[in-house]
Short mmCIF file of C-alpha atoms in Angstrom, two decimals:
data_model
loop_
_atom_site.label_atom_id
_atom_site.label_comp_id
_atom_site.label_asym_id
_atom_site.label_seq_id
_atom_site.Cartn_x
_atom_site.Cartn_y
_atom_site.Cartn_z
CA UNK A 1226 -9.65 -16.42 7.26
CA UNK A 1227 -6.31 -15.59 5.65
CA UNK A 1228 -7.13 -11.89 6.14
CA UNK A 1229 -7.54 -12.51 9.88
CA UNK A 1230 -4.18 -14.29 10.04
CA UNK A 1231 -2.58 -11.50 8.00
CA UNK A 1232 -3.91 -8.94 10.50
CA UNK A 1233 -2.65 -11.00 13.44
CA UNK A 1234 0.76 -11.35 11.81
CA UNK A 1235 1.05 -7.60 11.32
CA UNK A 1236 0.13 -7.01 14.96
CA UNK A 1237 1.86 -10.00 16.54
CA UNK A 1238 4.09 -7.94 18.86
CA UNK A 1239 0.99 -6.22 20.20
CA UNK A 1240 -0.50 -9.60 21.10
CA UNK A 1241 2.71 -10.79 22.73
CA UNK A 1242 3.34 -7.53 24.58
CA UNK A 1243 -0.16 -6.96 25.93
CA UNK A 1244 -0.59 -10.63 26.84
CA UNK A 1245 2.61 -10.46 28.86
CA UNK A 1246 1.54 -7.15 30.39
CA UNK A 1247 -1.83 -8.63 31.33
CA UNK A 1248 -0.31 -11.79 32.76
CA UNK A 1249 2.36 -10.01 34.80
CA UNK A 1250 0.20 -7.13 36.01
CA UNK A 1251 -2.65 -9.28 37.27
CA UNK A 1252 -0.30 -11.93 38.67
CA UNK A 1253 1.73 -9.29 40.52
CA UNK A 1254 -1.40 -7.68 42.00
CA UNK A 1255 -2.93 -11.01 43.00
CA UNK A 1256 0.28 -12.41 44.48
CA UNK A 1257 0.86 -9.05 46.14
CA UNK A 1258 -2.52 -9.27 47.82
CA UNK A 1259 -1.39 -12.31 49.80
CA UNK A 1260 1.75 -10.47 50.86
CA UNK A 1261 0.05 -7.31 52.13
CA UNK A 1262 -3.53 -8.23 53.10
CA UNK A 1263 -2.65 -10.61 55.92
CA UNK A 1264 -4.02 -14.06 56.48
CA UNK A 1265 -6.70 -13.66 59.15
CA UNK A 1266 -10.26 -12.48 58.36
CA UNK A 1267 -9.76 -9.47 60.61
CA UNK A 1268 -6.54 -8.40 58.89
CA UNK A 1269 -8.13 -8.74 55.48
CA UNK A 1270 -11.22 -6.75 56.54
CA UNK A 1271 -8.94 -3.97 57.77
CA UNK A 1272 -6.97 -4.10 54.54
CA UNK A 1273 -10.21 -3.99 52.52
CA UNK A 1274 -11.38 -0.98 54.46
CA UNK A 1275 -8.09 0.83 53.83
CA UNK A 1276 -8.35 0.07 50.11
CA UNK A 1277 -11.95 1.31 50.00
CA UNK A 1278 -10.80 4.61 51.56
CA UNK A 1279 -8.04 4.91 48.94
CA UNK A 1280 -10.40 4.01 46.11
CA UNK A 1281 -12.91 6.66 47.20
CA UNK A 1282 -10.31 9.30 46.32
CA UNK A 1283 -9.94 7.85 42.81
CA UNK A 1284 -13.63 7.35 42.13
CA UNK A 1285 -13.60 9.84 39.25
CA UNK A 1286 -11.09 7.61 37.43
CA UNK A 1287 -11.75 4.04 38.56
CA UNK A 1288 -14.87 2.45 40.00
CA UNK A 1289 -14.71 1.57 43.69
CA UNK A 1290 -13.67 -2.01 44.38
CA UNK A 1291 -16.47 -4.44 45.15
CA UNK A 1292 -14.67 -6.70 47.64
CA UNK A 1293 -11.14 -5.39 48.19
CA UNK A 1294 -10.76 -7.69 51.16
CA UNK A 1295 -10.63 -10.65 48.73
CA UNK A 1296 -8.02 -11.54 46.12
CA UNK A 1297 -10.65 -11.30 43.38
CA UNK A 1298 -11.88 -7.84 44.38
CA UNK A 1299 -8.36 -6.52 44.87
CA UNK A 1300 -7.11 -7.94 41.55
CA UNK A 1301 -10.13 -6.48 39.78
CA UNK A 1302 -9.44 -3.02 41.26
CA UNK A 1303 -5.65 -2.99 40.87
CA UNK A 1304 -5.26 -5.33 37.89
CA UNK A 1305 -8.23 -5.74 35.59
CA UNK A 1306 -9.51 -2.15 35.71
CA UNK A 1307 -6.16 -0.52 34.79
CA UNK A 1308 -5.75 -3.27 32.21
CA UNK A 1309 -9.02 -2.19 30.59
CA UNK A 1310 -7.55 1.29 30.11
CA UNK A 1311 -4.36 -0.27 28.73
CA UNK A 1312 -6.34 -2.41 26.29
CA UNK A 1313 -8.30 0.66 25.18
CA UNK A 1314 -4.98 2.34 24.32
CA UNK A 1315 -3.92 -0.81 22.45
CA UNK A 1316 -7.21 -0.83 20.56
CA UNK A 1317 -6.72 2.82 19.65
CA UNK A 1318 -3.15 2.27 18.41
CA UNK A 1319 -4.08 -0.89 16.54
CA UNK A 1320 -7.17 0.55 14.84
CA UNK A 1321 -5.56 3.80 13.75
CA UNK A 1322 -2.44 1.87 12.76
CA UNK A 1323 -4.55 -0.22 10.42
CA UNK A 1324 -6.80 2.56 9.14
CA UNK A 1325 -4.05 5.11 8.60
CA UNK A 1326 -0.62 3.56 9.13
CA UNK A 1327 -1.17 0.54 6.89
CA UNK A 1328 -3.06 2.74 4.44
CA UNK A 1329 -0.11 5.11 4.13
CA UNK A 1330 2.35 2.23 3.80
CA UNK A 1331 0.27 0.88 0.92
CA UNK A 1332 -0.54 -2.39 2.73
CA UNK A 1333 -4.29 -1.73 2.64
CA UNK A 1334 -4.13 -0.97 -1.08
CA UNK A 1335 -2.17 -4.18 -1.67
CA UNK A 1336 -4.83 -6.16 0.19
CA UNK A 1337 -7.66 -4.42 -1.67
CA UNK A 1338 -5.90 -5.11 -4.98
CA UNK A 1339 -6.35 -8.84 -4.35
CA UNK A 1340 -10.08 -8.39 -4.93
CA UNK A 1341 -11.02 -8.18 -1.26
CA UNK A 1342 -13.70 -5.62 -0.49
CA UNK A 1343 -12.93 -2.88 2.02
CA UNK A 1344 -15.76 -4.11 4.26
CA UNK A 1345 -14.38 -7.65 4.23
CA UNK A 1346 -10.91 -6.31 5.01
CA UNK A 1347 -12.19 -4.21 7.93
CA UNK A 1348 -14.20 -7.17 9.21
CA UNK A 1349 -11.20 -9.50 9.03
CA UNK A 1350 -8.96 -7.04 10.87
CA UNK A 1351 -11.64 -6.53 13.54
CA UNK A 1352 -11.95 -10.29 14.01
CA UNK A 1353 -8.15 -10.47 14.16
CA UNK A 1354 -8.04 -7.86 16.92
CA UNK A 1355 -10.89 -9.60 18.75
CA UNK A 1356 -8.81 -12.80 18.76
CA UNK A 1357 -5.73 -10.88 19.88
CA UNK A 1358 -7.49 -9.14 22.76
CA UNK A 1359 -9.11 -12.44 23.77
CA UNK A 1360 -5.68 -14.04 24.01
CA UNK A 1361 -4.38 -11.11 26.07
CA UNK A 1362 -7.46 -11.23 28.33
CA UNK A 1363 -6.98 -14.96 28.78
CA UNK A 1364 -3.37 -14.29 29.75
CA UNK A 1365 -4.59 -11.79 32.36
CA UNK A 1366 -7.02 -14.39 33.68
CA UNK A 1367 -4.19 -16.93 33.80
CA UNK A 1368 -2.13 -14.39 35.74
CA UNK A 1369 -4.92 -14.15 38.29
CA UNK A 1370 -5.29 -17.92 38.62
CA UNK A 1371 -1.53 -18.36 39.06
CA UNK A 1372 -1.53 -15.56 41.64
CA UNK A 1373 -4.37 -17.20 43.54
CA UNK A 1374 -2.58 -20.53 43.39
CA UNK A 1375 0.52 -18.88 44.84
CA UNK A 1376 -1.61 -17.91 47.86
CA UNK A 1377 -2.75 -21.52 48.20
CA UNK A 1378 -6.37 -20.59 47.49
CA UNK A 1379 -8.76 -21.36 44.66
CA UNK A 1380 -10.90 -19.05 42.52
CA UNK A 1381 -14.30 -19.51 40.87
CA UNK A 1382 -13.44 -20.09 37.22
CA UNK A 1383 -16.72 -18.61 35.99
CA UNK A 1384 -15.98 -15.25 37.62
CA UNK A 1385 -12.50 -15.18 36.11
CA UNK A 1386 -13.87 -16.00 32.67
CA UNK A 1387 -16.46 -13.21 33.01
CA UNK A 1388 -13.77 -10.71 34.00
CA UNK A 1389 -11.59 -11.73 31.04
CA UNK A 1390 -14.60 -11.54 28.72
CA UNK A 1391 -15.33 -8.01 29.97
CA UNK A 1392 -11.78 -6.99 29.12
CA UNK A 1393 -12.08 -8.46 25.62
CA UNK A 1394 -15.46 -6.78 25.01
CA UNK A 1395 -14.08 -3.39 26.08
CA UNK A 1396 -11.06 -3.87 23.81
CA UNK A 1397 -13.18 -4.81 20.79
CA UNK A 1398 -15.63 -1.95 21.42
CA UNK A 1399 -12.76 0.55 21.63
CA UNK A 1400 -11.19 -0.92 18.48
CA UNK A 1401 -14.45 -0.66 16.52
CA UNK A 1402 -15.08 2.93 17.63
CA UNK A 1403 -11.48 3.95 16.88
CA UNK A 1404 -11.62 2.29 13.48
CA UNK A 1405 -14.85 4.07 12.63
CA UNK A 1406 -13.46 7.47 13.62
CA UNK A 1407 -10.15 6.82 11.85
CA UNK A 1408 -11.98 5.99 8.62
CA UNK A 1409 -13.89 9.25 8.84
CA UNK A 1410 -11.07 11.56 9.95
CA UNK A 1411 -8.14 12.67 7.81
CA UNK A 1412 -4.80 10.84 8.14
CA UNK A 1413 -3.25 13.44 10.45
CA UNK A 1414 -6.26 13.70 12.71
CA UNK A 1415 -7.19 10.01 12.89
CA UNK A 1416 -5.34 9.07 16.08
CA UNK A 1417 -6.14 12.33 17.85
CA UNK A 1418 -9.83 12.17 16.93
CA UNK A 1419 -10.22 8.53 17.93
CA UNK A 1420 -8.26 9.14 21.13
CA UNK A 1421 -10.43 12.13 21.99
CA UNK A 1422 -13.57 10.07 21.49
CA UNK A 1423 -12.32 7.22 23.70
CA UNK A 1424 -11.20 9.67 26.38
CA UNK A 1425 -14.56 11.42 26.28
CA UNK A 1426 -16.37 8.08 26.64
CA UNK A 1427 -14.05 7.04 29.47
CA UNK A 1428 -14.68 10.30 31.31
CA UNK A 1429 -18.41 10.05 30.57
CA UNK A 1430 -18.47 6.75 32.45
CA UNK A 1431 -16.05 7.58 35.25
CA UNK A 1432 -17.21 11.14 35.96
CA UNK A 1433 -20.83 9.99 36.04
CA UNK A 1434 -19.98 8.38 39.39
CA UNK A 1435 -19.30 11.85 40.79
CA UNK A 1436 -21.55 13.99 38.57
CA UNK A 1437 -25.19 12.92 38.47
CA UNK A 1438 -25.88 15.01 35.36
CA UNK A 1439 -23.78 12.54 33.32
CA UNK A 1440 -25.58 9.44 34.59
CA UNK A 1441 -28.12 9.56 31.75
CA UNK A 1442 -25.29 9.34 29.18
CA UNK A 1443 -23.28 6.67 30.89
CA UNK A 1444 -24.60 3.94 28.62
CA UNK A 1445 -22.66 5.46 25.73
CA UNK A 1446 -19.33 4.37 27.21
CA UNK A 1447 -18.09 0.85 26.30
CA UNK A 1448 -16.87 0.43 29.87
CA UNK A 1449 -20.35 0.89 31.20
CA UNK A 1450 -21.84 -1.59 28.72
CA UNK A 1451 -19.41 -4.20 29.86
CA UNK A 1452 -19.92 -3.67 33.54
CA UNK A 1453 -23.13 -1.83 34.31
CA UNK A 1454 -23.34 -0.37 37.76
CA UNK A 1455 -19.63 -0.65 38.52
CA UNK A 1456 -17.94 -0.04 35.22
CA UNK A 1457 -14.30 0.94 34.96
CA UNK B 1035 -16.05 -16.20 -27.44
CA UNK B 1036 -16.33 -13.58 -30.20
CA UNK B 1037 -18.55 -11.49 -27.98
CA UNK B 1038 -15.99 -11.70 -25.21
CA UNK B 1039 -13.23 -10.57 -27.52
CA UNK B 1040 -15.33 -7.58 -28.62
CA UNK B 1041 -15.31 -6.19 -25.07
CA UNK B 1042 -12.41 -3.80 -24.58
CA UNK B 1043 -9.94 -4.70 -21.89
CA UNK B 1044 -9.99 -1.05 -20.84
CA UNK B 1045 -12.30 1.70 -21.96
CA UNK B 1046 -12.79 5.12 -20.48
CA UNK B 1047 -15.11 7.93 -21.41
CA UNK B 1048 -14.52 11.53 -20.37
CA UNK B 1049 -12.77 10.17 -17.31
CA UNK B 1050 -11.88 13.08 -15.05
CA UNK B 1051 -10.30 13.40 -11.64
CA UNK B 1052 -9.93 17.05 -10.75
CA UNK B 1053 -7.61 17.83 -7.82
CA UNK B 1054 -7.99 21.56 -8.41
CA UNK B 1055 -5.44 24.11 -9.64
CA UNK B 1056 -5.30 22.34 -12.99
CA UNK B 1057 -3.97 19.12 -11.47
CA UNK B 1058 -5.46 15.72 -12.11
CA UNK B 1059 -6.80 13.92 -15.16
CA UNK B 1060 -9.23 15.42 -17.64
CA UNK B 1061 -11.65 13.96 -20.22
CA UNK B 1062 -9.70 10.78 -20.82
CA UNK B 1063 -11.10 8.68 -23.63
CA UNK B 1064 -9.12 5.48 -23.98
CA UNK B 1065 -9.70 2.12 -25.61
CA UNK B 1066 -7.34 -0.78 -25.04
CA UNK B 1067 -8.20 -3.99 -26.85
CA UNK B 1068 -7.79 -7.43 -25.36
CA UNK B 1069 -4.31 -8.94 -25.74
CA UNK B 1070 -2.85 -5.55 -26.52
CA UNK B 1071 0.22 -4.10 -24.84
CA UNK B 1072 -0.52 -0.45 -24.28
CA UNK B 1073 2.12 1.98 -23.09
CA UNK B 1074 1.05 5.00 -21.13
CA UNK B 1075 3.68 7.64 -21.42
CA UNK B 1076 3.96 10.95 -19.64
CA UNK B 1077 6.28 13.01 -17.50
CA UNK B 1078 5.99 13.02 -13.72
CA UNK B 1079 2.74 14.58 -12.55
CA UNK B 1080 1.02 14.15 -15.91
CA UNK B 1081 -1.76 11.94 -14.52
CA UNK B 1082 -0.50 8.40 -15.20
CA UNK B 1083 -0.86 7.15 -11.65
CA UNK B 1084 -4.21 8.91 -11.28
CA UNK B 1085 -5.48 7.04 -14.34
CA UNK B 1086 -4.24 3.75 -12.95
CA UNK B 1087 -5.78 4.36 -9.52
CA UNK B 1088 -9.08 5.23 -11.20
CA UNK B 1089 -8.96 2.01 -13.23
CA UNK B 1090 -8.27 0.04 -10.06
CA UNK B 1091 -11.18 1.68 -8.27
CA UNK B 1092 -8.83 3.04 -5.60
CA UNK B 1093 -10.18 6.56 -6.14
CA UNK B 1094 -13.48 7.81 -7.51
CA UNK B 1095 -13.67 9.91 -10.65
CA UNK B 1096 -14.96 13.46 -10.53
CA UNK B 1097 -16.68 12.80 -13.84
CA UNK B 1098 -16.86 10.21 -16.60
CA UNK B 1099 -16.51 6.45 -16.41
CA UNK B 1100 -13.98 3.66 -16.73
CA UNK B 1101 -14.60 0.03 -17.58
CA UNK B 1102 -12.38 -3.05 -17.41
CA UNK B 1103 -13.66 -6.00 -19.46
CA UNK B 1104 -17.04 -4.25 -19.42
CA UNK B 1105 -17.10 -3.95 -15.62
CA UNK B 1106 -17.55 -0.53 -14.08
CA UNK B 1107 -14.41 0.43 -12.18
CA UNK B 1108 -16.40 2.05 -9.37
CA UNK B 1109 -19.47 -0.15 -9.07
CA UNK B 1110 -17.69 -3.45 -9.78
CA UNK B 1111 -14.34 -2.50 -8.25
CA UNK B 1112 -13.91 -5.81 -6.40
CA UNK B 1113 -14.64 -7.88 -9.51
CA UNK B 1114 -12.30 -5.68 -11.57
CA UNK B 1115 -9.47 -6.25 -9.10
CA UNK B 1116 -9.99 -10.01 -9.30
CA UNK B 1117 -9.20 -9.85 -13.01
CA UNK B 1118 -6.25 -7.52 -12.71
CA UNK B 1119 -2.63 -7.90 -11.69
CA UNK B 1120 -1.62 -4.56 -10.23
CA UNK B 1121 1.82 -3.12 -9.68
CA UNK B 1122 1.58 0.24 -7.90
CA UNK B 1123 4.08 3.01 -8.49
CA UNK B 1124 5.05 2.96 -4.82
CA UNK B 1125 5.62 -0.58 -3.58
CA UNK B 1126 3.78 -1.19 -0.28
CA UNK B 1127 6.00 -1.26 2.80
CA UNK B 1128 5.58 -4.71 4.33
CA UNK B 1129 8.10 -4.07 7.10
CA UNK B 1130 9.30 -7.21 8.85
CA UNK B 1131 7.27 -9.65 6.75
CA UNK B 1132 9.34 -12.08 4.72
CA UNK B 1133 8.85 -12.17 0.98
CA UNK B 1134 7.19 -15.60 1.09
CA UNK B 1135 4.82 -14.41 3.84
CA UNK B 1136 3.72 -11.47 1.68
CA UNK B 1137 3.10 -13.84 -1.22
CA UNK B 1138 1.27 -16.33 1.02
CA UNK B 1139 -1.03 -13.75 2.62
CA UNK B 1140 -1.85 -11.73 -0.49
CA UNK B 1141 -1.98 -14.86 -2.64
CA UNK B 1142 -4.26 -16.51 -0.09
CA UNK B 1143 -6.57 -13.52 -0.03
CA UNK B 1144 -6.77 -13.59 -3.81
CA UNK B 1145 -6.91 -17.36 -4.22
CA UNK B 1146 -5.96 -19.43 -7.24
CA UNK B 1147 -2.23 -18.75 -7.01
CA UNK B 1148 0.03 -21.48 -8.37
CA UNK B 1149 3.05 -21.88 -6.07
CA UNK B 1150 5.17 -23.27 -8.88
CA UNK B 1151 4.46 -20.18 -10.94
CA UNK B 1152 5.44 -17.97 -7.98
CA UNK B 1153 8.66 -19.90 -7.52
CA UNK B 1154 9.43 -19.69 -11.22
CA UNK B 1155 9.06 -15.90 -11.28
CA UNK B 1156 11.13 -15.53 -8.10
CA UNK B 1157 13.91 -17.69 -9.57
CA UNK B 1158 13.74 -15.83 -12.84
CA UNK B 1159 14.41 -12.52 -11.10
CA UNK B 1160 16.79 -14.08 -8.57
CA UNK B 1161 14.54 -12.92 -5.73
CA UNK B 1162 15.13 -14.50 -2.33
CA UNK B 1163 11.67 -14.87 -0.76
CA UNK B 1164 13.09 -15.96 2.59
CA UNK B 1165 14.42 -12.50 3.39
CA UNK B 1166 12.47 -9.85 5.24
CA UNK B 1167 10.95 -7.08 3.16
CA UNK B 1168 12.83 -4.37 5.04
CA UNK B 1169 16.12 -6.06 4.13
CA UNK B 1170 15.33 -5.93 0.40
CA UNK B 1171 17.05 -3.41 -1.85
CA UNK B 1172 14.76 -1.13 -3.85
CA UNK B 1173 15.28 -3.40 -6.87
CA UNK B 1174 14.23 -6.48 -4.91
CA UNK B 1175 11.17 -4.67 -3.55
CA UNK B 1176 10.23 -3.88 -7.14
CA UNK B 1177 10.74 -7.56 -8.08
CA UNK B 1178 8.41 -8.60 -5.28
CA UNK B 1179 5.84 -6.11 -6.58
CA UNK B 1180 6.17 -7.63 -10.05
CA UNK B 1181 5.75 -11.12 -8.60
CA UNK B 1182 2.58 -10.06 -6.75
CA UNK B 1183 1.15 -8.62 -9.97
CA UNK B 1184 1.91 -11.70 -12.07
CA UNK B 1185 1.42 -14.51 -9.54
CA UNK B 1186 -2.22 -15.34 -10.37
CA UNK B 1187 -1.86 -15.18 -14.17
CA UNK B 1188 -4.29 -12.25 -14.53
CA UNK B 1189 -6.21 -11.39 -17.68
CA UNK B 1190 -5.09 -7.79 -17.42
CA UNK B 1191 -1.91 -6.34 -15.96
CA UNK B 1192 -1.88 -2.73 -14.86
CA UNK B 1193 1.70 -1.75 -14.14
CA UNK B 1194 2.77 1.65 -12.89
CA UNK B 1195 6.39 2.32 -13.93
CA UNK B 1196 7.28 -1.37 -13.59
CA UNK B 1197 11.00 -1.19 -14.29
CA UNK B 1198 11.78 1.59 -11.85
CA UNK B 1199 14.63 0.39 -9.62
CA UNK B 1200 15.46 -2.64 -11.80
CA UNK B 1201 18.95 -3.04 -13.18
CA UNK B 1202 19.32 -3.43 -17.00
CA UNK B 1203 19.56 -7.25 -16.83
CA UNK B 1204 16.37 -7.53 -14.82
CA UNK B 1205 14.70 -4.97 -17.08
CA UNK B 1206 15.39 -7.28 -20.03
CA UNK B 1207 14.05 -10.22 -18.04
CA UNK B 1208 10.95 -8.22 -17.26
CA UNK B 1209 10.41 -7.33 -20.94
CA UNK B 1210 10.72 -11.03 -21.75
CA UNK B 1211 8.16 -11.87 -19.07
CA UNK B 1212 5.82 -9.27 -20.58
CA UNK B 1213 6.18 -10.82 -24.03
CA UNK B 1214 5.44 -14.29 -22.68
CA UNK B 1215 2.47 -13.05 -20.69
CA UNK B 1216 1.07 -11.28 -23.70
CA UNK B 1217 1.62 -14.41 -25.81
CA UNK B 1218 -0.37 -16.25 -23.16
CA UNK B 1219 -3.37 -14.04 -23.93
CA UNK B 1220 -3.11 -11.30 -21.32
CA UNK B 1221 -3.60 -7.60 -21.89
CA UNK B 1222 -0.97 -5.24 -20.52
CA UNK B 1223 -1.30 -1.59 -19.61
CA UNK B 1224 1.96 -0.10 -18.44
CA UNK B 1225 2.92 3.42 -17.58
CA UNK B 1226 6.35 4.86 -18.02
CA UNK B 1227 8.18 8.12 -18.43
CA UNK B 1228 10.87 6.52 -20.58
CA UNK B 1229 10.16 6.48 -24.30
CA UNK B 1230 12.55 3.65 -25.15
CA UNK B 1231 10.94 1.41 -22.53
CA UNK B 1232 7.49 1.50 -24.11
CA UNK B 1233 9.09 1.00 -27.52
CA UNK B 1234 10.51 -2.30 -26.30
CA UNK B 1235 7.22 -3.95 -25.59
CA UNK B 1236 4.16 -1.93 -26.61
CA UNK B 1237 1.84 -2.14 -29.60
CA UNK B 1238 0.47 1.33 -29.04
CA UNK B 1239 1.37 4.24 -26.86
CA UNK B 1240 -0.83 6.89 -25.28
CA UNK B 1241 0.98 10.12 -24.52
CA UNK B 1242 -0.32 12.03 -21.55
CA UNK B 1243 0.53 15.57 -20.71
CA UNK B 1244 -0.78 17.84 -17.98
CA UNK B 1245 -3.65 15.45 -17.34
CA UNK B 1246 -4.76 15.18 -20.94
CA UNK B 1247 -4.23 12.46 -23.51
CA UNK B 1248 -2.50 14.30 -26.33
CA UNK B 1249 -1.74 11.44 -28.68
CA UNK B 1250 -2.25 7.74 -29.20
CA UNK B 1251 0.42 6.42 -31.54
CA UNK B 1252 1.20 3.08 -33.12
CA UNK B 1253 4.72 1.83 -32.52
CA UNK B 1254 5.82 2.75 -36.07
CA UNK B 1255 4.62 6.30 -35.66
CA UNK B 1256 6.40 6.56 -32.35
CA UNK B 1257 9.66 5.54 -34.02
CA UNK B 1258 9.13 8.28 -36.60
CA UNK B 1259 8.52 11.00 -34.04
CA UNK B 1260 11.21 10.03 -31.59
CA UNK B 1261 14.36 12.07 -31.18
CA UNK B 1262 17.98 11.26 -30.28
CA UNK B 1263 20.93 13.42 -29.39
CA UNK B 1264 23.92 12.12 -31.28
CA UNK B 1265 27.59 12.86 -30.79
CA UNK B 1266 30.09 11.61 -33.38
CA UNK B 1267 33.85 11.82 -33.09
CA UNK B 1268 35.83 11.46 -36.29
CA UNK B 1269 39.40 10.20 -36.52
CA UNK B 1270 42.16 12.85 -36.39
CA UNK B 1271 42.78 14.32 -39.82
CA UNK B 1272 39.50 12.97 -41.14
CA UNK B 1273 37.26 15.51 -42.82
CA UNK B 1274 34.00 16.03 -40.92
CA UNK B 1275 31.13 15.56 -43.43
CA UNK B 1276 29.13 18.47 -42.03
CA UNK B 1277 27.47 19.48 -45.28
CA UNK B 1278 26.33 15.95 -46.05
CA UNK B 1279 24.91 15.66 -42.57
CA UNK B 1280 23.14 19.02 -42.76
CA UNK B 1281 21.27 17.84 -45.82
CA UNK B 1282 20.55 14.39 -44.34
CA UNK B 1283 16.89 13.72 -43.58
CA UNK B 1284 15.97 14.10 -39.91
CA UNK B 1285 19.31 15.63 -38.83
CA UNK B 1286 19.00 19.00 -37.08
CA UNK B 1287 20.80 21.35 -34.69
CA UNK B 1288 24.16 20.34 -36.05
CA UNK B 1289 27.30 21.80 -34.48
CA UNK B 1290 30.94 20.95 -35.13
CA UNK B 1291 33.83 21.42 -32.70
CA UNK B 1292 37.09 20.15 -34.17
CA UNK B 1293 36.61 16.46 -34.92
CA UNK B 1294 33.51 16.25 -32.76
CA UNK B 1295 30.03 16.69 -34.21
CA UNK B 1296 26.78 17.02 -32.33
CA UNK B 1297 23.27 16.88 -33.77
CA UNK B 1298 19.71 15.86 -33.12
CA UNK B 1299 18.21 13.00 -35.13
CA UNK B 1300 14.48 12.70 -35.69
CA UNK B 1301 13.13 9.28 -36.60
CA UNK B 1302 15.58 6.60 -37.65
CA UNK B 1303 19.34 6.72 -38.13
CA UNK B 1304 19.48 5.66 -41.78
CA UNK B 1305 20.27 9.10 -43.25
CA UNK B 1306 22.88 9.87 -40.61
CA UNK B 1307 24.66 6.56 -41.02
CA UNK B 1308 24.67 6.97 -44.77
CA UNK B 1309 26.14 10.46 -44.46
CA UNK B 1310 29.04 9.30 -42.30
CA UNK B 1311 29.54 5.97 -44.03
CA UNK B 1312 32.71 7.02 -45.90
CA UNK B 1313 34.39 8.55 -42.84
CA UNK B 1314 36.45 6.98 -40.09
CA UNK B 1315 34.47 7.31 -36.88
CA UNK B 1316 36.19 6.60 -33.56
CA UNK B 1317 33.21 7.21 -31.27
CA UNK B 1318 29.44 7.50 -31.68
CA UNK B 1319 27.13 8.14 -28.76
CA UNK B 1320 23.37 8.36 -29.01
CA UNK B 1321 21.32 9.49 -26.02
CA UNK B 1322 17.60 9.58 -25.60
CA UNK B 1323 16.28 12.96 -24.48
CA UNK B 1324 14.12 13.18 -21.40
CA UNK B 1325 10.40 13.08 -21.97
CA UNK B 1326 10.26 16.80 -21.18
CA UNK B 1327 12.74 17.49 -24.00
CA UNK B 1328 10.77 15.16 -26.25
CA UNK B 1329 7.63 17.18 -25.57
CA UNK B 1330 9.46 20.42 -26.29
CA UNK B 1331 10.55 18.98 -29.59
CA UNK B 1332 7.31 17.21 -30.47
CA UNK B 1333 4.85 19.87 -29.42
CA UNK B 1334 7.09 22.81 -30.32
CA UNK B 1335 6.68 24.48 -26.95
CA UNK B 1336 8.97 27.25 -25.74
CA UNK B 1337 11.57 26.13 -23.24
CA UNK B 1338 10.73 26.97 -19.64
CA UNK B 1339 12.47 30.05 -18.32
CA UNK B 1340 15.55 29.40 -16.24
CA UNK B 1341 15.25 30.05 -12.54
CA UNK B 1342 16.96 33.25 -11.40
CA UNK B 1343 20.38 32.53 -9.95
#
């Protein structure tokens, strides 16, 4: 347990920063929806159609929105999906920072010298990141709920929880993969190698929407595991 | 109990870590008894830190084996670390963590740390644990490293150049702490590249050179083989007793310039002091040669060629 807290303490600014980013980004997108989408069903349908046209041009990067004429669909497309990419970058930085940065600073050796096994240390840091990304995902969910409240509407809590859970799962999956690669690669190559893997997996998922030959390999990408059929 | 005492605190057999190009550690056979203070002496790059990292299970040997209290340093690395207090040569960089946070986290991960003992060591070295690590001077960082090594009252302390960065007062405090810890039943293995340092506290000294253990000496033997450069200034008008000094045991390389005399003294100072006892001396300076010079003297090696200007 103390190892988890130690990991969280070392990465506390990451938790604060990405939680704030999640909260503000999703809140801004959700609140913005009520400003630009109109209030009548007709106006919102027209807005949704315009967004679907825009999203079709970005299909190789982001999945098309499911219901862009609603606050939930719009916030998912403009808030949660970009946030998933942001959390993947956080996971990459955090994992390689632990595997190589802390190793080079001697912090890993100091922790191992206490009689903690390397596996236990890796597990505690992974749990620590899982807690951190859960907090940040919850902040993003809170941003959505506040945004919806600002539009004088209500949202289904279960859907919001699922969306936040998806974000957390993607973050943890990216962290685990990055950590694995960073342990295998040399110190200089760790970040580049882990980044290349995550980028390849991201493109595997996103390009499979445009290239049918990649569809068979789509399951490899963490994004597709989290959201099959419409993954980010 | 007797059986426990029979187990060596540290034993290695043909321990080798080959980094290529003749660098590393080769065929180390070492035996350190329980409750012994063993000094591990060698110039920079001689393999001291490699030995220590092998003992701590931080790196794997190319060949041979190392045991701590009978536990294999590779197979039982976690158990070994539980028994050891470790001070690395390079203190970890804990960044913005405060000293007490470092102690709390690492102490918590280890378990069994007595807060009063931690506080006592911190007070002893005048170390402010409320300050952030990055604000510490190099001496204070070293003190924190010492505290982390001693905080759980380990059975064995493995210390890599422990006094580096400490001022003379704190060095004395550290030597005192070592004596107390040893009196409390702990075994101490400390590396150094300063001969006088290991003389202060060690029972035996292993001398390492170019990755090989070249000698294991008792403290008395070390005193006999040690060397000092001595400079004596005699009072104006006083006759310099050069002939008496030349014939004095252990005095070599004697040169005289006016009232100033320079020489090298092997072993103790008895013969030199006797030779100058009837003369008025206004200054006497003794300096310890570097370990490299000591090796040149002890192993009779030719001096390295000077670099071209």
